[in-house]
Amino acid sequence: LGPEATIEQLPIGQLNNSGFQQLPYDIEPSQTLILDITKTEDELLAQTHKKWRYNIRLAQKKGVQVKVTSCDDVNFEHYFEEFYRLVSEGTAERKNIKHHQKEYYKKQLEITSPQPSPSKGEGEILNPPTPLSKARAKLSFGGAGGLNFQELLFVAEYEGKVIAANIVVIFGSRATYLHGATSSEHREVMAPHLLQWEQIKFAKAQGCAEYDFWGIVNEHTLDRRGKSWEGLTRFKRGFGGKEKNFVGYWDYSLNKPWYFLYRLVQKFRR
């Protein structure tokens, strides 16, 4: 059981009293950071940390370009390979970070790819600004108007080379930053800050009300995930937002002896 309920909405004591047992780890992050993007772009930029604002402008000044692409774009394969290269390099450098197989990311993007559009080409440049409201078609589910559901690959290029790339999913009124990777090269141009900022602006232009940074560590985190998540958490907090703490993952045992053995095996497997 992993309900989308915060610790305020569903007190942990209530779950304990009902016979549920909390898992000592998360399947998906139970602590996250949600940014309200109904505000104006100026307001959103103003609430970011001053160093983050400086880094965003520095990346723009240095000529970092951000592009958005999906499976039916001409150059998608190139950008996807660059994304996975960065993911693999990052894992090699930071041994306590694990990543999925290449096909996992590929299938995610393929299943939720936006409907084909005649205007699509090599990946749309988001800075300098373009008409973002027309940048991508929306998948239609459940009748007239449909539901905005798409998963996109954003890349930051510097001097013709991809140095940062993220996957973002848009579902209804929420955009979620799912996966990210950054090169160890050209860190001085601050590409990740501009990339994240352009993703936020894109989500806002698509009609989203929230931007979910999806995964931080704080005092409620059971599975600490190592020091690497501390740096990632600081980076995300620099953009503002409100922390949400979900109740996590719980089991309900129908056979306590067998469940005890199951948990024991799981402990050693981890």
PDB file of C-alpha atoms in Angstrom:
ATOM      1  CA  LEU A   1       0.000   0.000   0.000  1.00  0.00           C
ATOM      2  CA  GLY A   2       1.378   3.401  -0.997  1.00  0.00           C
ATOM      3  CA  PRO A   3      -1.439   5.965  -0.795  1.00  0.00           C
ATOM      4  CA  GLU A   4      -0.996   9.500  -2.101  1.00  0.00           C
ATOM      5  CA  ALA A   5      -1.789  10.897   1.310  1.00  0.00           C
ATOM      6  CA  THR A   6       0.420  13.118   3.423  1.00  0.00           C
ATOM      7  CA  ILE A   7       1.304  12.374   7.037  1.00  0.00           C
ATOM      8  CA  GLU A   8      -1.150  15.140   8.020  1.00  0.00           C
ATOM      9  CA  GLN A   9      -4.014  13.589   6.026  1.00  0.00           C
ATOM     10  CA  LEU A  10      -3.407  10.003   7.174  1.00  0.00           C
ATOM     11  CA  PRO A  11      -1.542   9.824  10.494  1.00  0.00           C
ATOM     12  CA  ILE A  12       0.967   6.977  10.679  1.00  0.00           C
ATOM     13  CA  GLY A  13      -0.447   5.925  14.056  1.00  0.00           C
ATOM     14  CA  GLN A  14      -3.780   5.239  12.386  1.00  0.00           C
ATOM     15  CA  LEU A  15      -2.122   2.844   9.938  1.00  0.00           C
ATOM     16  CA  ASN A  16      -0.220   1.100  12.738  1.00  0.00           C
ATOM     17  CA  ASN A  17      -3.398   0.646  14.752  1.00  0.00           C
ATOM     18  CA  SER A  18      -5.098  -0.877  11.710  1.00  0.00           C
ATOM     19  CA  GLY A  19      -2.521  -3.651  11.449  1.00  0.00           C
ATOM     20  CA  PHE A  20      -0.328  -2.214   8.690  1.00  0.00           C
ATOM     21  CA  GLN A  21       3.469  -2.371   8.920  1.00  0.00           C
ATOM     22  CA  GLN A  22       5.617   0.341   7.390  1.00  0.00           C
ATOM     23  CA  LEU A  23       8.343  -0.707   4.977  1.00  0.00           C
ATOM     24  CA  PRO A  24      11.839   0.473   6.001  1.00  0.00           C
ATOM     25  CA  TYR A  25      12.437   1.828   2.494  1.00  0.00           C
ATOM     26  CA  ASP A  26      10.584   3.669  -0.261  1.00  0.00           C
ATOM     27  CA  ILE A  27       9.549   2.154  -3.582  1.00  0.00           C
ATOM     28  CA  GLU A  28       9.126   5.685  -4.903  1.00  0.00           C
ATOM     29  CA  PRO A  29      10.155   8.851  -3.017  1.00  0.00           C
ATOM     30  CA  SER A  30       7.786   9.660  -0.161  1.00  0.00           C
ATOM     31  CA  GLN A  31       9.166  13.170   0.336  1.00  0.00           C
ATOM     32  CA  THR A  32       8.864  15.649  -2.481  1.00  0.00           C
ATOM     33  CA  LEU A  33       8.854  19.354  -3.307  1.00  0.00           C
ATOM     34  CA  ILE A  34       5.865  20.927  -5.086  1.00  0.00           C
ATOM     35  CA  LEU A  35       6.141  24.304  -6.790  1.00  0.00           C
ATOM     36  CA  ASP A  36       3.005  26.374  -7.423  1.00  0.00           C
ATOM     37  CA  ILE A  37       3.406  27.577 -11.017  1.00  0.00           C
ATOM     38  CA  THR A  38       0.147  29.504 -11.277  1.00  0.00           C
ATOM     39  CA  LYS A  39       2.214  32.568 -10.384  1.00  0.00           C
ATOM     40  CA  THR A  40       3.743  34.769 -13.074  1.00  0.00           C
ATOM     41  CA  GLU A  41       7.187  33.951 -14.446  1.00  0.00           C
ATOM     42  CA  ASP A  42       8.574  37.046 -12.739  1.00  0.00           C
ATOM     43  CA  GLU A  43       7.136  35.916  -9.401  1.00  0.00           C
ATOM     44  CA  LEU A  44       8.514  32.402  -9.858  1.00  0.00           C
ATOM     45  CA  LEU A  45      11.952  33.726 -10.700  1.00  0.00           C
ATOM     46  CA  ALA A  46      11.871  36.156  -7.781  1.00  0.00           C
ATOM     47  CA  GLN A  47      11.203  33.370  -5.264  1.00  0.00           C
ATOM     48  CA  THR A  48      14.187  31.300  -6.377  1.00  0.00           C
ATOM     49  CA  HIS A  49      17.415  31.617  -4.417  1.00  0.00           C
ATOM     50  CA  LYS A  50      19.423  34.634  -5.604  1.00  0.00           C
ATOM     51  CA  LYS A  51      22.341  32.370  -6.549  1.00  0.00           C
ATOM     52  CA  TRP A  52      19.972  30.284  -8.689  1.00  0.00           C
ATOM     53  CA  ARG A  53      18.754  33.414 -10.491  1.00  0.00           C
ATOM     54  CA  TYR A  54      22.365  34.368 -11.140  1.00  0.00           C
ATOM     55  CA  ASN A  55      23.138  30.890 -12.477  1.00  0.00           C
ATOM     56  CA  ILE A  56      20.118  30.928 -14.794  1.00  0.00           C
ATOM     57  CA  ARG A  57      21.183  34.256 -16.286  1.00  0.00           C
ATOM     58  CA  LEU A  58      24.792  33.105 -16.497  1.00  0.00           C
ATOM     59  CA  ALA A  59      23.779  30.028 -18.512  1.00  0.00           C
ATOM     60  CA  GLN A  60      21.760  32.224 -20.858  1.00  0.00           C
ATOM     61  CA  LYS A  61      24.689  34.619 -21.253  1.00  0.00           C
ATOM     62  CA  LYS A  62      27.082  31.729 -21.958  1.00  0.00           C
ATOM     63  CA  GLY A  63      24.848  30.544 -24.797  1.00  0.00           C
ATOM     64  CA  VAL A  64      23.389  27.363 -23.293  1.00  0.00           C
ATOM     65  CA  GLN A  65      20.420  26.240 -25.392  1.00  0.00           C
ATOM     66  CA  VAL A  66      17.529  24.188 -24.047  1.00  0.00           C
ATOM     67  CA  LYS A  67      15.531  21.954 -26.378  1.00  0.00           C
ATOM     68  CA  VAL A  68      12.470  19.779 -25.866  1.00  0.00           C
ATOM     69  CA  THR A  69      11.941  16.609 -27.866  1.00  0.00           C
ATOM     70  CA  SER A  70       9.815  13.463 -27.967  1.00  0.00           C
ATOM     71  CA  CYS A  71       9.819  10.104 -29.759  1.00  0.00           C
ATOM     72  CA  ASP A  72       8.418  11.355 -33.057  1.00  0.00           C
ATOM     73  CA  ASP A  73      11.018  14.092 -33.507  1.00  0.00           C
ATOM     74  CA  VAL A  74      13.681  13.604 -36.177  1.00  0.00           C
ATOM     75  CA  ASN A  75      16.600  13.857 -33.768  1.00  0.00           C
ATOM     76  CA  PHE A  76      15.018  12.075 -30.818  1.00  0.00           C
ATOM     77  CA  GLU A  77      17.310   9.035 -31.051  1.00  0.00           C
ATOM     78  CA  HIS A  78      20.378  11.262 -30.921  1.00  0.00           C
ATOM     79  CA  TYR A  79      19.151  13.162 -27.875  1.00  0.00           C
ATOM     80  CA  PHE A  80      18.005   9.993 -26.131  1.00  0.00           C
ATOM     81  CA  GLU A  81      21.429   8.391 -26.605  1.00  0.00           C
ATOM     82  CA  GLU A  82      23.020  11.534 -25.168  1.00  0.00           C
ATOM     83  CA  PHE A  83      20.666  11.392 -22.190  1.00  0.00           C
ATOM     84  CA  TYR A  84      21.577   7.776 -21.477  1.00  0.00           C
ATOM     85  CA  ARG A  85      25.269   8.512 -21.915  1.00  0.00           C
ATOM     86  CA  LEU A  86      25.010  11.152 -19.200  1.00  0.00           C
ATOM     87  CA  VAL A  87      23.014   8.799 -16.967  1.00  0.00           C
ATOM     88  CA  SER A  88      25.667   6.088 -17.326  1.00  0.00           C
ATOM     89  CA  GLU A  89      28.550   8.500 -16.736  1.00  0.00           C
ATOM     90  CA  GLY A  90      26.897   9.881 -13.629  1.00  0.00           C
ATOM     91  CA  THR A  91      26.387   6.404 -12.200  1.00  0.00           C
ATOM     92  CA  ALA A  92      30.042   5.546 -12.810  1.00  0.00           C
ATOM     93  CA  GLU A  93      31.182   8.708 -11.003  1.00  0.00           C
ATOM     94  CA  ARG A  94      28.759   8.376  -8.081  1.00  0.00           C
ATOM     95  CA  LYS A  95      28.760   4.720  -7.111  1.00  0.00           C
ATOM     96  CA  ASN A  96      25.870   5.027  -4.661  1.00  0.00           C
ATOM     97  CA  ILE A  97      23.474   6.124  -7.426  1.00  0.00           C
ATOM     98  CA  LYS A  98      21.689   3.454  -9.435  1.00  0.00           C
ATOM     99  CA  HIS A  99      19.939   3.881 -12.764  1.00  0.00           C
ATOM    100  CA  HIS A 100      17.456   1.926 -14.853  1.00  0.00           C
ATOM    101  CA  GLN A 101      18.210  -0.019 -18.003  1.00  0.00           C
ATOM    102  CA  LYS A 102      18.113   1.954 -21.254  1.00  0.00           C
ATOM    103  CA  GLU A 103      14.875   0.283 -22.388  1.00  0.00           C
ATOM    104  CA  TYR A 104      13.114   1.435 -19.233  1.00  0.00           C
ATOM    105  CA  TYR A 105      13.575   5.106 -20.129  1.00  0.00           C
ATOM    106  CA  LYS A 106      12.883   4.443 -23.814  1.00  0.00           C
ATOM    107  CA  LYS A 107       9.572   2.694 -23.140  1.00  0.00           C
ATOM    108  CA  GLN A 108       8.468   5.462 -20.815  1.00  0.00           C
ATOM    109  CA  LEU A 109       8.977   8.049 -23.525  1.00  0.00           C
ATOM    110  CA  GLU A 110       7.414   5.903 -26.253  1.00  0.00           C
ATOM    111  CA  ILE A 111       4.245   5.037 -24.344  1.00  0.00           C
ATOM    112  CA  THR A 112       3.463   8.638 -23.435  1.00  0.00           C
ATOM    113  CA  SER A 113       4.744  10.319 -26.589  1.00  0.00           C
ATOM    114  CA  PRO A 114       2.563  13.227 -27.810  1.00  0.00           C
ATOM    115  CA  GLN A 115       0.546  12.868 -31.000  1.00  0.00           C
ATOM    116  CA  PRO A 116       2.518  13.570 -34.211  1.00  0.00           C
ATOM    117  CA  SER A 117       2.580  17.165 -35.385  1.00  0.00           C
ATOM    118  CA  PRO A 118       3.635  18.395 -38.861  1.00  0.00           C
ATOM    119  CA  SER A 119       5.682  21.151 -37.244  1.00  0.00           C
ATOM    120  CA  LYS A 120       7.962  18.785 -35.365  1.00  0.00           C
ATOM    121  CA  GLY A 121      11.536  18.551 -36.442  1.00  0.00           C
ATOM    122  CA  GLU A 122      14.880  18.491 -34.719  1.00  0.00           C
ATOM    123  CA  GLY A 123      13.765  19.401 -31.227  1.00  0.00           C
ATOM    124  CA  GLU A 124      12.325  22.761 -30.335  1.00  0.00           C
ATOM    125  CA  ILE A 125      14.593  25.388 -28.814  1.00  0.00           C
ATOM    126  CA  LEU A 126      13.018  26.870 -25.681  1.00  0.00           C
ATOM    127  CA  ASN A 127      15.458  29.703 -25.221  1.00  0.00           C
ATOM    128  CA  PRO A 128      15.272  32.159 -26.884  1.00  0.00           C
ATOM    129  CA  PRO A 129      11.525  31.888 -26.165  1.00  0.00           C
ATOM    130  CA  THR A 130       9.124  30.217 -28.622  1.00  0.00           C
ATOM    131  CA  PRO A 131       5.311  29.908 -28.549  1.00  0.00           C
ATOM    132  CA  LEU A 132       5.301  27.140 -25.946  1.00  0.00           C
ATOM    133  CA  SER A 133       1.536  26.738 -26.031  1.00  0.00           C
ATOM    134  CA  LYS A 134       1.914  25.391 -29.573  1.00  0.00           C
ATOM    135  CA  ALA A 135       5.073  23.421 -28.942  1.00  0.00           C
ATOM    136  CA  ARG A 136       3.403  20.096 -28.324  1.00  0.00           C
ATOM    137  CA  ALA A 137       0.013  18.525 -29.017  1.00  0.00           C
ATOM    138  CA  LYS A 138      -1.860  16.996 -26.106  1.00  0.00           C
ATOM    139  CA  LEU A 139      -2.899  13.370 -25.824  1.00  0.00           C
ATOM    140  CA  SER A 140      -6.663  13.099 -25.516  1.00  0.00           C
ATOM    141  CA  PHE A 141      -8.265  10.785 -22.958  1.00  0.00           C
ATOM    142  CA  GLY A 142     -11.811  10.636 -21.679  1.00  0.00           C
ATOM    143  CA  GLY A 143     -13.849  12.778 -24.030  1.00  0.00           C
ATOM    144  CA  ALA A 144     -13.856  16.345 -25.297  1.00  0.00           C
ATOM    145  CA  GLY A 145     -10.928  18.450 -24.245  1.00  0.00           C
ATOM    146  CA  GLY A 146      -9.088  15.361 -23.103  1.00  0.00           C
ATOM    147  CA  LEU A 147      -6.353  15.146 -20.517  1.00  0.00           C
ATOM    148  CA  ASN A 148      -2.877  16.524 -21.011  1.00  0.00           C
ATOM    149  CA  PHE A 149      -0.603  13.479 -20.782  1.00  0.00           C
ATOM    150  CA  GLN A 150       2.885  13.529 -22.230  1.00  0.00           C
ATOM    151  CA  GLU A 151       6.436  12.602 -21.339  1.00  0.00           C
ATOM    152  CA  LEU A 152       9.199  14.712 -22.812  1.00  0.00           C
ATOM    153  CA  LEU A 153      12.969  14.794 -22.989  1.00  0.00           C
ATOM    154  CA  PHE A 154      14.614  18.154 -22.305  1.00  0.00           C
ATOM    155  CA  VAL A 155      18.273  18.708 -23.155  1.00  0.00           C
ATOM    156  CA  ALA A 156      20.736  21.536 -22.539  1.00  0.00           C
ATOM    157  CA  GLU A 157      23.411  22.030 -25.194  1.00  0.00           C
ATOM    158  CA  TYR A 158      26.618  24.012 -24.934  1.00  0.00           C
ATOM    159  CA  GLU A 159      28.872  24.498 -27.928  1.00  0.00           C
ATOM    160  CA  GLY A 160      26.906  21.822 -29.767  1.00  0.00           C
ATOM    161  CA  LYS A 161      27.217  19.173 -27.049  1.00  0.00           C
ATOM    162  CA  VAL A 162      24.510  17.907 -24.686  1.00  0.00           C
ATOM    163  CA  ILE A 163      25.705  18.521 -21.120  1.00  0.00           C
ATOM    164  CA  ALA A 164      22.446  18.025 -19.203  1.00  0.00           C
ATOM    165  CA  ALA A 165      19.203  16.178 -19.910  1.00  0.00           C
ATOM    166  CA  ASN A 166      15.974  15.545 -17.999  1.00  0.00           C
ATOM    167  CA  ILE A 167      12.751  13.596 -18.487  1.00  0.00           C
ATOM    168  CA  VAL A 168       9.537  15.344 -17.460  1.00  0.00           C
ATOM    169  CA  VAL A 169       6.031  13.874 -17.447  1.00  0.00           C
ATOM    170  CA  ILE A 170       2.942  16.069 -17.695  1.00  0.00           C
ATOM    171  CA  PHE A 171      -0.316  14.580 -16.445  1.00  0.00           C
ATOM    172  CA  GLY A 172      -3.343  16.785 -16.066  1.00  0.00           C
ATOM    173  CA  SER A 173      -2.396  19.927 -14.155  1.00  0.00           C
ATOM    174  CA  ARG A 174       0.896  18.577 -12.790  1.00  0.00           C
ATOM    175  CA  ALA A 175       4.353  18.312 -14.349  1.00  0.00           C
ATOM    176  CA  THR A 176       6.813  15.948 -12.666  1.00  0.00           C
ATOM    177  CA  TYR A 177      10.586  15.976 -13.051  1.00  0.00           C
ATOM    178  CA  LEU A 178      11.285  12.231 -13.166  1.00  0.00           C
ATOM    179  CA  HIS A 179      14.859  11.617 -14.285  1.00  0.00           C
ATOM    180  CA  GLY A 180      17.927  13.762 -14.789  1.00  0.00           C
ATOM    181  CA  ALA A 181      21.566  13.536 -15.781  1.00  0.00           C
ATOM    182  CA  THR A 182      24.398  16.052 -15.959  1.00  0.00           C
ATOM    183  CA  SER A 183      27.858  16.010 -17.493  1.00  0.00           C
ATOM    184  CA  SER A 184      30.940  16.616 -15.382  1.00  0.00           C
ATOM    185  CA  GLU A 185      32.171  18.874 -18.195  1.00  0.00           C
ATOM    186  CA  HIS A 186      31.388  22.598 -18.442  1.00  0.00           C
ATOM    187  CA  ARG A 187      29.871  22.805 -14.996  1.00  0.00           C
ATOM    188  CA  GLU A 188      30.855  26.457 -14.949  1.00  0.00           C
ATOM    189  CA  VAL A 189      28.063  27.351 -17.424  1.00  0.00           C
ATOM    190  CA  MET A 190      25.347  26.212 -14.967  1.00  0.00           C
ATOM    191  CA  ALA A 191      23.264  24.332 -17.541  1.00  0.00           C
ATOM    192  CA  PRO A 192      21.149  22.366 -14.990  1.00  0.00           C
ATOM    193  CA  HIS A 193      19.751  25.596 -13.515  1.00  0.00           C
ATOM    194  CA  LEU A 194      18.625  26.931 -16.889  1.00  0.00           C
ATOM    195  CA  LEU A 195      17.317  23.510 -17.931  1.00  0.00           C
ATOM    196  CA  GLN A 196      15.140  23.248 -14.836  1.00  0.00           C
ATOM    197  CA  TRP A 197      13.892  26.808 -15.244  1.00  0.00           C
ATOM    198  CA  GLU A 198      12.894  26.212 -18.882  1.00  0.00           C
ATOM    199  CA  GLN A 199      11.054  23.042 -17.860  1.00  0.00           C
ATOM    200  CA  ILE A 200       9.092  25.006 -15.271  1.00  0.00           C
ATOM    201  CA  LYS A 201       8.179  27.659 -17.855  1.00  0.00           C
ATOM    202  CA  PHE A 202       7.192  24.978 -20.363  1.00  0.00           C
ATOM    203  CA  ALA A 203       4.923  23.267 -17.832  1.00  0.00           C
ATOM    204  CA  LYS A 204       3.306  26.588 -16.972  1.00  0.00           C
ATOM    205  CA  ALA A 205       2.673  27.318 -20.662  1.00  0.00           C
ATOM    206  CA  GLN A 206       1.053  23.883 -20.995  1.00  0.00           C
ATOM    207  CA  GLY A 207      -1.515  24.876 -18.378  1.00  0.00           C
ATOM    208  CA  CYS A 208      -0.011  23.046 -15.403  1.00  0.00           C
ATOM    209  CA  ALA A 209      -0.645  24.394 -11.915  1.00  0.00           C
ATOM    210  CA  GLU A 210       2.071  22.412 -10.127  1.00  0.00           C
ATOM    211  CA  TYR A 211       5.646  21.360 -10.789  1.00  0.00           C
ATOM    212  CA  ASP A 212       6.717  18.319  -8.791  1.00  0.00           C
ATOM    213  CA  PHE A 213      10.476  17.993  -8.225  1.00  0.00           C
ATOM    214  CA  TRP A 214       9.814  14.345  -7.240  1.00  0.00           C
ATOM    215  CA  GLY A 215      12.076  13.245  -4.501  1.00  0.00           C
ATOM    216  CA  ILE A 216      14.031  14.946  -1.722  1.00  0.00           C
ATOM    217  CA  VAL A 217      15.454  13.885   1.625  1.00  0.00           C
ATOM    218  CA  ASN A 218      14.450  15.438   4.941  1.00  0.00           C
ATOM    219  CA  GLU A 219      13.860  14.433   8.555  1.00  0.00           C
ATOM    220  CA  HIS A 220      10.982  12.138   7.503  1.00  0.00           C
ATOM    221  CA  THR A 221      13.053  10.097   5.053  1.00  0.00           C
ATOM    222  CA  LEU A 222      13.542   6.477   6.127  1.00  0.00           C
ATOM    223  CA  ASP A 223      15.868   5.404   3.328  1.00  0.00           C
ATOM    224  CA  ARG A 224      18.553   8.111   3.294  1.00  0.00           C
ATOM    225  CA  ARG A 225      19.901   7.188  -0.163  1.00  0.00           C
ATOM    226  CA  GLY A 226      23.379   8.485   0.582  1.00  0.00           C
ATOM    227  CA  LYS A 227      24.987  11.923   0.504  1.00  0.00           C
ATOM    228  CA  SER A 228      24.311  12.387  -3.208  1.00  0.00           C
ATOM    229  CA  TRP A 229      20.620  13.030  -2.466  1.00  0.00           C
ATOM    230  CA  GLU A 230      21.556  15.820  -0.063  1.00  0.00           C
ATOM    231  CA  GLY A 231      23.085  17.816  -2.908  1.00  0.00           C
ATOM    232  CA  LEU A 232      20.141  17.065  -5.179  1.00  0.00           C
ATOM    233  CA  THR A 233      17.762  18.209  -2.453  1.00  0.00           C
ATOM    234  CA  ARG A 234      19.605  21.525  -2.053  1.00  0.00           C
ATOM    235  CA  PHE A 235      19.443  22.059  -5.809  1.00  0.00           C
ATOM    236  CA  LYS A 236      15.679  21.506  -5.915  1.00  0.00           C
ATOM    237  CA  ARG A 237      14.977  23.651  -2.862  1.00  0.00           C
ATOM    238  CA  GLY A 238      16.748  26.537  -4.565  1.00  0.00           C
ATOM    239  CA  PHE A 239      13.736  26.949  -6.868  1.00  0.00           C
ATOM    240  CA  GLY A 240      11.289  27.356  -3.988  1.00  0.00           C
ATOM    241  CA  GLY A 241       8.202  25.256  -3.434  1.00  0.00           C
ATOM    242  CA  LYS A 242       6.541  23.475  -0.550  1.00  0.00           C
ATOM    243  CA  GLU A 243       7.671  20.151   0.868  1.00  0.00           C
ATOM    244  CA  LYS A 244       5.162  17.319   1.031  1.00  0.00           C
ATOM    245  CA  ASN A 245       5.655  14.232   3.153  1.00  0.00           C
ATOM    246  CA  PHE A 246       3.619  11.211   2.123  1.00  0.00           C
ATOM    247  CA  VAL A 247       2.936   8.276   4.433  1.00  0.00           C
ATOM    248  CA  GLY A 248       5.219   5.937   2.506  1.00  0.00           C
ATOM    249  CA  TYR A 249       4.730   2.256   1.797  1.00  0.00           C
ATOM    250  CA  TRP A 250       2.948  -0.260   4.008  1.00  0.00           C
ATOM    251  CA  ASP A 251       2.230  -3.980   4.084  1.00  0.00           C
ATOM    252  CA  TYR A 252      -0.775  -5.729   5.555  1.00  0.00           C
ATOM    253  CA  SER A 253       0.097  -9.271   6.621  1.00  0.00           C
ATOM    254  CA  LEU A 254      -2.427 -12.092   6.238  1.00  0.00           C
ATOM    255  CA  ASN A 255       0.045 -14.681   7.543  1.00  0.00           C
ATOM    256  CA  LYS A 256       2.452 -13.269  10.113  1.00  0.00           C
ATOM    257  CA  PRO A 257       5.017 -16.145  10.194  1.00  0.00           C
ATOM    258  CA  TRP A 258       5.350 -16.186   6.405  1.00  0.00           C
ATOM    259  CA  TYR A 259       5.477 -12.398   6.334  1.00  0.00           C
ATOM    260  CA  PHE A 260       8.293 -12.399   8.899  1.00  0.00           C
ATOM    261  CA  LEU A 261      10.314 -14.765   6.680  1.00  0.00           C
ATOM    262  CA  TYR A 262       9.538 -12.629   3.630  1.00  0.00           C
ATOM    263  CA  ARG A 263      10.805  -9.462   5.331  1.00  0.00           C
ATOM    264  CA  LEU A 264      13.910 -11.298   6.518  1.00  0.00           C
ATOM    265  CA  VAL A 265      14.735 -12.403   2.968  1.00  0.00           C
ATOM    266  CA  GLN A 266      14.075  -8.897   1.630  1.00  0.00           C
ATOM    267  CA  LYS A 267      16.430  -7.428   4.219  1.00  0.00           C
ATOM    268  CA  PHE A 268      19.329  -9.602   3.066  1.00  0.00           C
ATOM    269  CA  ARG A 269      18.536  -9.042  -0.623  1.00  0.00           C
ATOM    270  CA  ARG A 270      18.802  -5.283  -0.154  1.00  0.00           C
TER     271      ARG A 270
END
